[in-house]
């Protein structure tokens, strides 16, 4: 069983993503709790969105208001649990995470090779208007997953030799894993400009910057601060699209489209789903690596 808490900023984007899947026939309405109407799925998308946005208006200071969770049973786990048990366990999960009294919507997706579920809610408490505490959120979720696996004797086998896209100061084989990330993004036809490619990299806290005549690859803490020594782009065998050469950049670059950052987050989810479980246990705070200031800029 894999349960992932997605880092989605805007609740409206998360809800619309799932609503779009329903319209495309790739998802169906599955479950809801604490909503304005008994059956919110009888109404339109605006009605469901109102359930969440009206609460968020009470607190404009919080930036990341969205709670977006994917509940991913394996095919074997899905057959063993059944849909009614999954509904009950999603409710228990929300209670365990402190969202039992929050309105939330659950969508059943069937657009991958297996059935999985998305839960969309808000992190703003409907009663107090304050942000619900998310301290040790990943650890709490990991505890729930372990209890769930023990309760129903679910599989907790992990696929071997999966690429690691969770970068930190302690990451091993970072150059190889960065090449794996470039390779996956290079195969995504949806990413059709350098700007979109850079936005996708930022979801993994990776940035490419100009340095002298070439570029360097930086792993950051998510706020632009480097946490590892930079690596010259010329050192990589697998290089990002749109960074092959200046000549190729001019011929390949496409006019800048409207970037759906939430859709990019979904691609990041698909790439990173398999390593979430193994990385949750790593709860040590990330230490920032500060580049030494010199009188002359260093070229990499």
PDB file of C-alpha atoms in Angstrom:
ATOM      1  CA  UNK A   1       0.000   0.000   0.000  1.00  0.00           C
ATOM      2  CA  UNK A   2       1.303   3.418  -0.945  1.00  0.00           C
ATOM      3  CA  UNK A   3      -0.306   6.643   0.289  1.00  0.00           C
ATOM      4  CA  UNK A   4       1.196   9.918  -0.931  1.00  0.00           C
ATOM      5  CA  UNK A   5       0.634  13.450   0.387  1.00  0.00           C
ATOM      6  CA  UNK A   6       1.058  15.744  -2.611  1.00  0.00           C
ATOM      7  CA  UNK A   7       2.542  19.214  -2.284  1.00  0.00           C
ATOM      8  CA  UNK A   8      -0.283  21.057  -4.035  1.00  0.00           C
ATOM      9  CA  UNK A   9      -0.597  24.792  -3.418  1.00  0.00           C
ATOM     10  CA  UNK A  10      -4.012  25.638  -4.818  1.00  0.00           C
ATOM     11  CA  UNK A  11      -7.092  23.693  -3.770  1.00  0.00           C
ATOM     12  CA  UNK A  12      -8.960  24.793  -6.883  1.00  0.00           C
ATOM     13  CA  UNK A  13      -6.305  23.233  -9.150  1.00  0.00           C
ATOM     14  CA  UNK A  14      -6.396  19.945  -7.245  1.00  0.00           C
ATOM     15  CA  UNK A  15     -10.179  19.716  -7.415  1.00  0.00           C
ATOM     16  CA  UNK A  16     -10.351  20.717 -11.074  1.00  0.00           C
ATOM     17  CA  UNK A  17      -7.731  18.100 -11.950  1.00  0.00           C
ATOM     18  CA  UNK A  18      -9.947  15.355 -10.516  1.00  0.00           C
ATOM     19  CA  UNK A  19     -13.107  16.858 -11.998  1.00  0.00           C
ATOM     20  CA  UNK A  20     -11.430  16.881 -15.408  1.00  0.00           C
ATOM     21  CA  UNK A  21     -10.623  13.185 -15.050  1.00  0.00           C
ATOM     22  CA  UNK A  22     -14.306  12.517 -14.331  1.00  0.00           C
ATOM     23  CA  UNK A  23     -15.364  14.419 -17.459  1.00  0.00           C
ATOM     24  CA  UNK A  24     -12.854  12.443 -19.518  1.00  0.00           C
ATOM     25  CA  UNK A  25     -14.245   9.168 -18.177  1.00  0.00           C
ATOM     26  CA  UNK A  26     -10.986   8.310 -16.423  1.00  0.00           C
ATOM     27  CA  UNK A  27     -12.369   8.781 -12.891  1.00  0.00           C
ATOM     28  CA  UNK A  28     -15.683   8.644 -11.023  1.00  0.00           C
ATOM     29  CA  UNK A  29     -17.080  10.238  -7.872  1.00  0.00           C
ATOM     30  CA  UNK A  30     -16.457   7.859  -5.012  1.00  0.00           C
ATOM     31  CA  UNK A  31     -17.037   9.378  -1.565  1.00  0.00           C
ATOM     32  CA  UNK A  32     -17.441  12.626   0.376  1.00  0.00           C
ATOM     33  CA  UNK A  33     -17.791  13.850   3.959  1.00  0.00           C
ATOM     34  CA  UNK A  34     -18.862  16.986   5.859  1.00  0.00           C
ATOM     35  CA  UNK A  35     -20.108  18.798   2.757  1.00  0.00           C
ATOM     36  CA  UNK A  36     -22.787  21.481   2.309  1.00  0.00           C
ATOM     37  CA  UNK A  37     -25.206  18.983   0.776  1.00  0.00           C
ATOM     38  CA  UNK A  38     -25.939  15.347   1.517  1.00  0.00           C
ATOM     39  CA  UNK A  39     -24.786  14.305  -1.937  1.00  0.00           C
ATOM     40  CA  UNK A  40     -22.511  17.012  -3.391  1.00  0.00           C
ATOM     41  CA  UNK A  41     -21.972  14.967  -6.547  1.00  0.00           C
ATOM     42  CA  UNK A  42     -25.563  15.697  -7.610  1.00  0.00           C
ATOM     43  CA  UNK A  43     -24.512  19.306  -8.242  1.00  0.00           C
ATOM     44  CA  UNK A  44     -21.933  20.916 -10.499  1.00  0.00           C
ATOM     45  CA  UNK A  45     -18.232  21.448  -9.980  1.00  0.00           C
ATOM     46  CA  UNK A  46     -18.726  24.994  -8.658  1.00  0.00           C
ATOM     47  CA  UNK A  47     -20.837  23.676  -5.806  1.00  0.00           C
ATOM     48  CA  UNK A  48     -18.118  21.256  -4.713  1.00  0.00           C
ATOM     49  CA  UNK A  49     -15.424  23.886  -5.012  1.00  0.00           C
ATOM     50  CA  UNK A  50     -17.483  26.292  -2.885  1.00  0.00           C
ATOM     51  CA  UNK A  51     -17.337  23.791  -0.002  1.00  0.00           C
ATOM     52  CA  UNK A  52     -13.601  24.332   0.238  1.00  0.00           C
ATOM     53  CA  UNK A  53     -12.987  27.889  -0.966  1.00  0.00           C
ATOM     54  CA  UNK A  54     -15.524  29.434   1.438  1.00  0.00           C
ATOM     55  CA  UNK A  55     -13.489  27.994   4.321  1.00  0.00           C
ATOM     56  CA  UNK A  56     -10.177  29.184   2.883  1.00  0.00           C
ATOM     57  CA  UNK A  57     -11.405  32.777   2.643  1.00  0.00           C
ATOM     58  CA  UNK A  58     -11.157  32.935   6.429  1.00  0.00           C
ATOM     59  CA  UNK A  59      -7.359  32.704   6.251  1.00  0.00           C
ATOM     60  CA  UNK A  60      -5.523  34.522   3.480  1.00  0.00           C
ATOM     61  CA  UNK A  61      -2.092  34.284   5.145  1.00  0.00           C
ATOM     62  CA  UNK A  62      -1.561  30.567   4.530  1.00  0.00           C
ATOM     63  CA  UNK A  63      -0.020  29.878   1.100  1.00  0.00           C
ATOM     64  CA  UNK A  64      -0.383  26.102   0.828  1.00  0.00           C
ATOM     65  CA  UNK A  65      -4.029  25.577   1.733  1.00  0.00           C
ATOM     66  CA  UNK A  66      -4.650  22.396  -0.235  1.00  0.00           C
ATOM     67  CA  UNK A  67      -4.647  18.873   1.159  1.00  0.00           C
ATOM     68  CA  UNK A  68      -4.308  16.387  -1.683  1.00  0.00           C
ATOM     69  CA  UNK A  69      -3.690  12.705  -0.942  1.00  0.00           C
ATOM     70  CA  UNK A  70      -3.524   9.717  -3.273  1.00  0.00           C
ATOM     71  CA  UNK A  71      -4.500   6.327  -1.857  1.00  0.00           C
ATOM     72  CA  UNK A  72      -2.760   3.685  -3.989  1.00  0.00           C
ATOM     73  CA  UNK A  73      -3.554   0.032  -3.265  1.00  0.00           C
ATOM     74  CA  UNK A  74      -1.889  -2.606  -5.401  1.00  0.00           C
ATOM     75  CA  UNK A  75      -4.200  -4.714  -7.579  1.00  0.00           C
ATOM     76  CA  UNK A  76      -4.009  -7.465  -4.965  1.00  0.00           C
ATOM     77  CA  UNK A  77      -4.717  -5.049  -2.105  1.00  0.00           C
ATOM     78  CA  UNK A  78      -7.694  -3.604  -3.991  1.00  0.00           C
ATOM     79  CA  UNK A  79      -9.260  -7.043  -4.433  1.00  0.00           C
ATOM     80  CA  UNK A  80      -8.607  -7.928  -0.807  1.00  0.00           C
ATOM     81  CA  UNK A  81     -10.044  -4.731   0.669  1.00  0.00           C
ATOM     82  CA  UNK A  82     -13.041  -4.014  -1.564  1.00  0.00           C
ATOM     83  CA  UNK A  83     -14.515  -0.565  -2.112  1.00  0.00           C
ATOM     84  CA  UNK A  84     -16.568  -0.316   1.087  1.00  0.00           C
ATOM     85  CA  UNK A  85     -13.536  -1.089   3.234  1.00  0.00           C
ATOM     86  CA  UNK A  86     -11.514   1.454   1.260  1.00  0.00           C
ATOM     87  CA  UNK A  87     -14.162   4.103   1.982  1.00  0.00           C
ATOM     88  CA  UNK A  88     -14.009   3.280   5.678  1.00  0.00           C
ATOM     89  CA  UNK A  89     -10.227   3.322   5.749  1.00  0.00           C
ATOM     90  CA  UNK A  90     -10.033   6.648   3.915  1.00  0.00           C
ATOM     91  CA  UNK A  91     -12.328   8.106   6.592  1.00  0.00           C
ATOM     92  CA  UNK A  92     -10.102   6.592   9.283  1.00  0.00           C
ATOM     93  CA  UNK A  93      -7.035   8.004   7.530  1.00  0.00           C
ATOM     94  CA  UNK A  94      -8.517  11.504   7.513  1.00  0.00           C
ATOM     95  CA  UNK A  95      -9.360  11.207  11.197  1.00  0.00           C
ATOM     96  CA  UNK A  96      -5.837   9.950  11.943  1.00  0.00           C
ATOM     97  CA  UNK A  97      -4.345  12.966  10.129  1.00  0.00           C
ATOM     98  CA  UNK A  98      -6.615  15.478  11.915  1.00  0.00           C
ATOM     99  CA  UNK A  99      -9.132  16.131   9.109  1.00  0.00           C
ATOM    100  CA  UNK A 100     -12.132  14.153  10.373  1.00  0.00           C
ATOM    101  CA  UNK A 101     -14.362  17.269  10.535  1.00  0.00           C
ATOM    102  CA  UNK A 102     -13.164  18.799   7.277  1.00  0.00           C
ATOM    103  CA  UNK A 103     -15.119  18.590   4.023  1.00  0.00           C
ATOM    104  CA  UNK A 104     -13.386  16.313   1.550  1.00  0.00           C
ATOM    105  CA  UNK A 105     -14.030  14.658  -1.787  1.00  0.00           C
ATOM    106  CA  UNK A 106     -12.763  11.271  -2.940  1.00  0.00           C
ATOM    107  CA  UNK A 107     -12.343  10.335  -6.609  1.00  0.00           C
ATOM    108  CA  UNK A 108     -11.747   6.845  -7.958  1.00  0.00           C
ATOM    109  CA  UNK A 109      -9.224   6.875 -10.814  1.00  0.00           C
ATOM    110  CA  UNK A 110      -8.818   4.150 -13.391  1.00  0.00           C
ATOM    111  CA  UNK A 111      -6.444   5.850 -15.825  1.00  0.00           C
ATOM    112  CA  UNK A 112      -3.378   3.830 -14.808  1.00  0.00           C
ATOM    113  CA  UNK A 113      -2.785   0.094 -14.813  1.00  0.00           C
ATOM    114  CA  UNK A 114      -4.600  -0.153 -11.475  1.00  0.00           C
ATOM    115  CA  UNK A 115      -7.357   1.539  -9.494  1.00  0.00           C
ATOM    116  CA  UNK A 116      -6.327   4.332  -7.121  1.00  0.00           C
ATOM    117  CA  UNK A 117      -8.054   7.137  -5.233  1.00  0.00           C
ATOM    118  CA  UNK A 118      -7.544  10.877  -4.781  1.00  0.00           C
ATOM    119  CA  UNK A 119      -8.702  12.827  -1.726  1.00  0.00           C
ATOM    120  CA  UNK A 120      -9.044  16.620  -1.920  1.00  0.00           C
ATOM    121  CA  UNK A 121      -9.654  18.822   1.114  1.00  0.00           C
ATOM    122  CA  UNK A 122      -8.411  22.045   2.702  1.00  0.00           C
ATOM    123  CA  UNK A 123      -5.816  22.570   5.411  1.00  0.00           C
ATOM    124  CA  UNK A 124      -7.773  25.496   6.856  1.00  0.00           C
ATOM    125  CA  UNK A 125      -9.878  24.414   9.842  1.00  0.00           C
ATOM    126  CA  UNK A 126     -13.549  24.996   9.074  1.00  0.00           C
ATOM    127  CA  UNK A 127     -14.274  25.993  12.703  1.00  0.00           C
ATOM    128  CA  UNK A 128     -11.265  28.091  13.737  1.00  0.00           C
ATOM    129  CA  UNK A 129      -9.991  29.415  10.410  1.00  0.00           C
ATOM    130  CA  UNK A 130      -6.477  28.369  11.384  1.00  0.00           C
ATOM    131  CA  UNK A 131      -4.211  26.028   9.509  1.00  0.00           C
ATOM    132  CA  UNK A 132      -4.441  22.456  10.754  1.00  0.00           C
ATOM    133  CA  UNK A 133      -1.100  21.421  12.228  1.00  0.00           C
ATOM    134  CA  UNK A 134       0.966  19.336   9.859  1.00  0.00           C
ATOM    135  CA  UNK A 135       3.916  18.571  12.146  1.00  0.00           C
ATOM    136  CA  UNK A 136       5.432  15.160  11.384  1.00  0.00           C
ATOM    137  CA  UNK A 137       2.770  14.651   8.718  1.00  0.00           C
ATOM    138  CA  UNK A 138       4.729  12.069   6.743  1.00  0.00           C
ATOM    139  CA  UNK A 139       5.591  10.099   9.869  1.00  0.00           C
ATOM    140  CA  UNK A 140       1.935  10.032  10.898  1.00  0.00           C
ATOM    141  CA  UNK A 141       0.946   8.789   7.470  1.00  0.00           C
ATOM    142  CA  UNK A 142       3.657   6.137   7.528  1.00  0.00           C
ATOM    143  CA  UNK A 143       2.307   4.887  10.865  1.00  0.00           C
ATOM    144  CA  UNK A 144      -1.190   4.669   9.386  1.00  0.00           C
ATOM    145  CA  UNK A 145       0.091   2.711   6.372  1.00  0.00           C
ATOM    146  CA  UNK A 146       1.905   0.248   8.619  1.00  0.00           C
ATOM    147  CA  UNK A 147      -1.222  -0.282  10.729  1.00  0.00           C
ATOM    148  CA  UNK A 148      -3.298  -0.740   7.577  1.00  0.00           C
ATOM    149  CA  UNK A 149      -0.910  -3.331   6.176  1.00  0.00           C
ATOM    150  CA  UNK A 150      -0.881  -5.254   9.441  1.00  0.00           C
ATOM    151  CA  UNK A 151      -4.643  -5.054   9.896  1.00  0.00           C
ATOM    152  CA  UNK A 152      -5.454  -6.537   6.478  1.00  0.00           C
ATOM    153  CA  UNK A 153      -2.161  -8.348   5.837  1.00  0.00           C
ATOM    154  CA  UNK A 154      -1.427  -6.233   2.787  1.00  0.00           C
ATOM    155  CA  UNK A 155       1.704  -6.430   0.712  1.00  0.00           C
ATOM    156  CA  UNK A 156       4.537  -4.087   1.654  1.00  0.00           C
ATOM    157  CA  UNK A 157       7.053  -5.326  -0.896  1.00  0.00           C
ATOM    158  CA  UNK A 158       9.076  -2.636  -2.582  1.00  0.00           C
ATOM    159  CA  UNK A 159      10.376  -2.809  -6.119  1.00  0.00           C
ATOM    160  CA  UNK A 160      14.147  -3.161  -6.219  1.00  0.00           C
ATOM    161  CA  UNK A 161      16.523  -0.717  -7.826  1.00  0.00           C
ATOM    162  CA  UNK A 162      13.966   2.024  -8.376  1.00  0.00           C
ATOM    163  CA  UNK A 163      15.397   5.447  -9.299  1.00  0.00           C
ATOM    164  CA  UNK A 164      15.598   7.892  -6.416  1.00  0.00           C
ATOM    165  CA  UNK A 165      14.214  11.354  -7.149  1.00  0.00           C
ATOM    166  CA  UNK A 166      14.223  12.542  -3.516  1.00  0.00           C
ATOM    167  CA  UNK A 167      17.370  14.624  -3.250  1.00  0.00           C
ATOM    168  CA  UNK A 168      18.887  15.705   0.064  1.00  0.00           C
ATOM    169  CA  UNK A 169      22.344  16.532   1.498  1.00  0.00           C
ATOM    170  CA  UNK A 170      22.721  12.809   2.247  1.00  0.00           C
ATOM    171  CA  UNK A 171      21.643  11.467  -1.156  1.00  0.00           C
ATOM    172  CA  UNK A 172      23.901   8.837  -2.694  1.00  0.00           C
ATOM    173  CA  UNK A 173      24.650   8.388  -6.394  1.00  0.00           C
ATOM    174  CA  UNK A 174      23.222  11.841  -6.954  1.00  0.00           C
ATOM    175  CA  UNK A 175      24.714  12.273 -10.438  1.00  0.00           C
ATOM    176  CA  UNK A 176      23.229   8.970 -11.633  1.00  0.00           C
ATOM    177  CA  UNK A 177      19.838   9.748 -10.082  1.00  0.00           C
ATOM    178  CA  UNK A 178      19.808  13.195 -11.678  1.00  0.00           C
ATOM    179  CA  UNK A 179      20.460  11.506 -15.033  1.00  0.00           C
ATOM    180  CA  UNK A 180      17.545   9.152 -14.320  1.00  0.00           C
ATOM    181  CA  UNK A 181      15.337  12.173 -13.653  1.00  0.00           C
ATOM    182  CA  UNK A 182      16.452  13.864 -16.886  1.00  0.00           C
ATOM    183  CA  UNK A 183      15.751  10.648 -18.811  1.00  0.00           C
ATOM    184  CA  UNK A 184      12.191  10.405 -17.447  1.00  0.00           C
ATOM    185  CA  UNK A 185      11.403  14.057 -18.141  1.00  0.00           C
ATOM    186  CA  UNK A 186      12.962  13.819 -21.610  1.00  0.00           C
ATOM    187  CA  UNK A 187      10.410  11.123 -22.509  1.00  0.00           C
ATOM    188  CA  UNK A 188       7.426  13.284 -21.554  1.00  0.00           C
ATOM    189  CA  UNK A 189       5.958  14.848 -24.711  1.00  0.00           C
ATOM    190  CA  UNK A 190       3.775  17.127 -22.570  1.00  0.00           C
ATOM    191  CA  UNK A 191       6.894  19.072 -21.540  1.00  0.00           C
ATOM    192  CA  UNK A 192       7.470  20.945 -24.764  1.00  0.00           C
ATOM    193  CA  UNK A 193       9.499  24.010 -23.778  1.00  0.00           C
ATOM    194  CA  UNK A 194      12.496  24.906 -21.637  1.00  0.00           C
ATOM    195  CA  UNK A 195      10.255  26.865 -19.279  1.00  0.00           C
ATOM    196  CA  UNK A 196       8.048  23.842 -18.651  1.00  0.00           C
ATOM    197  CA  UNK A 197      11.121  21.642 -18.224  1.00  0.00           C
ATOM    198  CA  UNK A 198      12.505  24.007 -15.580  1.00  0.00           C
ATOM    199  CA  UNK A 199       9.179  24.052 -13.740  1.00  0.00           C
ATOM    200  CA  UNK A 200       9.158  20.244 -13.701  1.00  0.00           C
ATOM    201  CA  UNK A 201      12.714  20.175 -12.304  1.00  0.00           C
ATOM    202  CA  UNK A 202      11.734  22.567  -9.509  1.00  0.00           C
ATOM    203  CA  UNK A 203       9.180  20.031  -8.294  1.00  0.00           C
ATOM    204  CA  UNK A 204      12.181  17.852  -7.416  1.00  0.00           C
ATOM    205  CA  UNK A 205      14.182  20.801  -6.000  1.00  0.00           C
ATOM    206  CA  UNK A 206      16.539  20.774  -8.967  1.00  0.00           C
ATOM    207  CA  UNK A 207      17.599  23.872 -10.899  1.00  0.00           C
ATOM    208  CA  UNK A 208      19.791  24.508 -13.928  1.00  0.00           C
ATOM    209  CA  UNK A 209      21.622  27.823 -14.018  1.00  0.00           C
ATOM    210  CA  UNK A 210      23.907  29.572 -16.457  1.00  0.00           C
ATOM    211  CA  UNK A 211      27.581  29.589 -15.429  1.00  0.00           C
ATOM    212  CA  UNK A 212      30.134  31.096 -17.774  1.00  0.00           C
ATOM    213  CA  UNK A 213      29.748  29.500 -21.185  1.00  0.00           C
ATOM    214  CA  UNK A 214      27.875  26.513 -19.846  1.00  0.00           C
ATOM    215  CA  UNK A 215      25.360  25.486 -17.178  1.00  0.00           C
ATOM    216  CA  UNK A 216      25.438  23.950 -13.715  1.00  0.00           C
ATOM    217  CA  UNK A 217      22.901  21.673 -12.013  1.00  0.00           C
ATOM    218  CA  UNK A 218      21.938  22.596  -8.456  1.00  0.00           C
ATOM    219  CA  UNK A 219      20.029  20.600  -5.853  1.00  0.00           C
ATOM    220  CA  UNK A 220      18.233  23.031  -3.539  1.00  0.00           C
ATOM    221  CA  UNK A 221      16.116  23.036  -0.404  1.00  0.00           C
ATOM    222  CA  UNK A 222      13.043  24.112  -2.402  1.00  0.00           C
ATOM    223  CA  UNK A 223      13.669  27.811  -1.780  1.00  0.00           C
ATOM    224  CA  UNK A 224      16.600  28.207  -4.133  1.00  0.00           C
ATOM    225  CA  UNK A 225      19.336  27.577  -1.550  1.00  0.00           C
ATOM    226  CA  UNK A 226      21.915  24.969  -2.687  1.00  0.00           C
ATOM    227  CA  UNK A 227      22.300  21.935  -0.422  1.00  0.00           C
ATOM    228  CA  UNK A 228      24.873  20.099  -2.561  1.00  0.00           C
ATOM    229  CA  UNK A 229      27.866  21.160  -4.599  1.00  0.00           C
ATOM    230  CA  UNK A 230      26.817  22.059  -8.153  1.00  0.00           C
ATOM    231  CA  UNK A 231      27.620  19.701 -11.012  1.00  0.00           C
ATOM    232  CA  UNK A 232      28.546  20.891 -14.480  1.00  0.00           C
ATOM    233  CA  UNK A 233      25.926  19.970 -17.038  1.00  0.00           C
ATOM    234  CA  UNK A 234      28.712  18.848 -19.390  1.00  0.00           C
ATOM    235  CA  UNK A 235      29.512  16.019 -16.933  1.00  0.00           C
ATOM    236  CA  UNK A 236      26.171  14.289 -17.580  1.00  0.00           C
ATOM    237  CA  UNK A 237      25.778  11.650 -20.275  1.00  0.00           C
ATOM    238  CA  UNK A 238      21.957  11.999 -20.196  1.00  0.00           C
ATOM    239  CA  UNK A 239      21.238  15.706 -20.546  1.00  0.00           C
ATOM    240  CA  UNK A 240      17.967  17.627 -20.247  1.00  0.00           C
ATOM    241  CA  UNK A 241      16.073  18.471 -23.386  1.00  0.00           C
ATOM    242  CA  UNK A 242      16.496  22.104 -24.487  1.00  0.00           C
ATOM    243  CA  UNK A 243      19.972  22.162 -22.919  1.00  0.00           C
ATOM    244  CA  UNK A 244      21.806  20.038 -25.498  1.00  0.00           C
ATOM    245  CA  UNK A 245      23.420  23.008 -27.225  1.00  0.00           C
ATOM    246  CA  UNK A 246      22.685  26.636 -27.976  1.00  0.00           C
ATOM    247  CA  UNK A 247      21.931  25.746 -31.602  1.00  0.00           C
ATOM    248  CA  UNK A 248      19.470  23.026 -30.613  1.00  0.00           C
ATOM    249  CA  UNK A 249      17.814  25.323 -28.079  1.00  0.00           C
ATOM    250  CA  UNK A 250      17.011  27.811 -30.847  1.00  0.00           C
ATOM    251  CA  UNK A 251      15.514  25.177 -33.128  1.00  0.00           C
ATOM    252  CA  UNK A 252      13.639  23.136 -30.506  1.00  0.00           C
ATOM    253  CA  UNK A 253      12.233  25.938 -28.348  1.00  0.00           C
ATOM    254  CA  UNK A 254       8.474  26.261 -28.692  1.00  0.00           C
ATOM    255  CA  UNK A 255       6.431  29.355 -27.923  1.00  0.00           C
ATOM    256  CA  UNK A 256       5.735  29.525 -24.211  1.00  0.00           C
ATOM    257  CA  UNK A 257       2.442  27.768 -23.338  1.00  0.00           C
ATOM    258  CA  UNK A 258       0.321  28.260 -20.269  1.00  0.00           C
ATOM    259  CA  UNK A 259       1.957  26.101 -17.602  1.00  0.00           C
ATOM    260  CA  UNK A 260      -0.388  23.995 -15.518  1.00  0.00           C
ATOM    261  CA  UNK A 261       1.804  23.582 -12.433  1.00  0.00           C
ATOM    262  CA  UNK A 262      -0.631  21.173 -10.876  1.00  0.00           C
ATOM    263  CA  UNK A 263      -0.448  18.913 -13.921  1.00  0.00           C
ATOM    264  CA  UNK A 264       3.328  19.016 -13.606  1.00  0.00           C
ATOM    265  CA  UNK A 265       2.913  17.967  -9.992  1.00  0.00           C
ATOM    266  CA  UNK A 266       0.907  14.973 -11.159  1.00  0.00           C
ATOM    267  CA  UNK A 267       3.733  13.962 -13.488  1.00  0.00           C
ATOM    268  CA  UNK A 268       6.107  14.331 -10.551  1.00  0.00           C
ATOM    269  CA  UNK A 269       3.815  12.105  -8.521  1.00  0.00           C
ATOM    270  CA  UNK A 270       3.857   9.400 -11.175  1.00  0.00           C
ATOM    271  CA  UNK A 271       7.656   9.473 -11.316  1.00  0.00           C
ATOM    272  CA  UNK A 272       8.166   9.541  -7.577  1.00  0.00           C
ATOM    273  CA  UNK A 273       5.371   7.302  -6.273  1.00  0.00           C
ATOM    274  CA  UNK A 274       7.592   4.242  -5.993  1.00  0.00           C
ATOM    275  CA  UNK A 275      10.165   5.925  -3.725  1.00  0.00           C
ATOM    276  CA  UNK A 276       7.875   7.822  -1.355  1.00  0.00           C
ATOM    277  CA  UNK A 277       7.527   4.944   1.082  1.00  0.00           C
ATOM    278  CA  UNK A 278      11.267   4.346   1.407  1.00  0.00           C
ATOM    279  CA  UNK A 279      12.010   8.017   1.952  1.00  0.00           C
ATOM    280  CA  UNK A 280       9.369   8.868   4.580  1.00  0.00           C
ATOM    281  CA  UNK A 281      11.535   7.412   7.349  1.00  0.00           C
ATOM    282  CA  UNK A 282      14.231   9.988   6.605  1.00  0.00           C
ATOM    283  CA  UNK A 283      12.866  12.740   8.857  1.00  0.00           C
ATOM    284  CA  UNK A 284      16.073  14.642   9.702  1.00  0.00           C
ATOM    285  CA  UNK A 285      15.936  18.373   8.879  1.00  0.00           C
ATOM    286  CA  UNK A 286      17.697  19.393   5.707  1.00  0.00           C
ATOM    287  CA  UNK A 287      20.884  21.353   6.363  1.00  0.00           C
ATOM    288  CA  UNK A 288      21.591  24.112   3.936  1.00  0.00           C
ATOM    289  CA  UNK A 289      24.893  24.207   2.095  1.00  0.00           C
ATOM    290  CA  UNK A 290      26.138  27.751   1.678  1.00  0.00           C
ATOM    291  CA  UNK A 291      28.399  28.585  -1.225  1.00  0.00           C
ATOM    292  CA  UNK A 292      31.514  30.443  -0.129  1.00  0.00           C
ATOM    293  CA  UNK A 293      31.704  34.016  -1.270  1.00  0.00           C
ATOM    294  CA  UNK A 294      34.794  34.925  -3.297  1.00  0.00           C
ATOM    295  CA  UNK A 295      36.091  38.109  -4.770  1.00  0.00           C
ATOM    296  CA  UNK A 296      35.824  36.654  -8.257  1.00  0.00           C
ATOM    297  CA  UNK A 297      32.956  34.539  -9.531  1.00  0.00           C
ATOM    298  CA  UNK A 298      33.923  30.929 -10.015  1.00  0.00           C
ATOM    299  CA  UNK A 299      33.183  29.274 -13.327  1.00  0.00           C
ATOM    300  CA  UNK A 300      32.083  25.657 -13.289  1.00  0.00           C
TER     301      UNK A 300
END
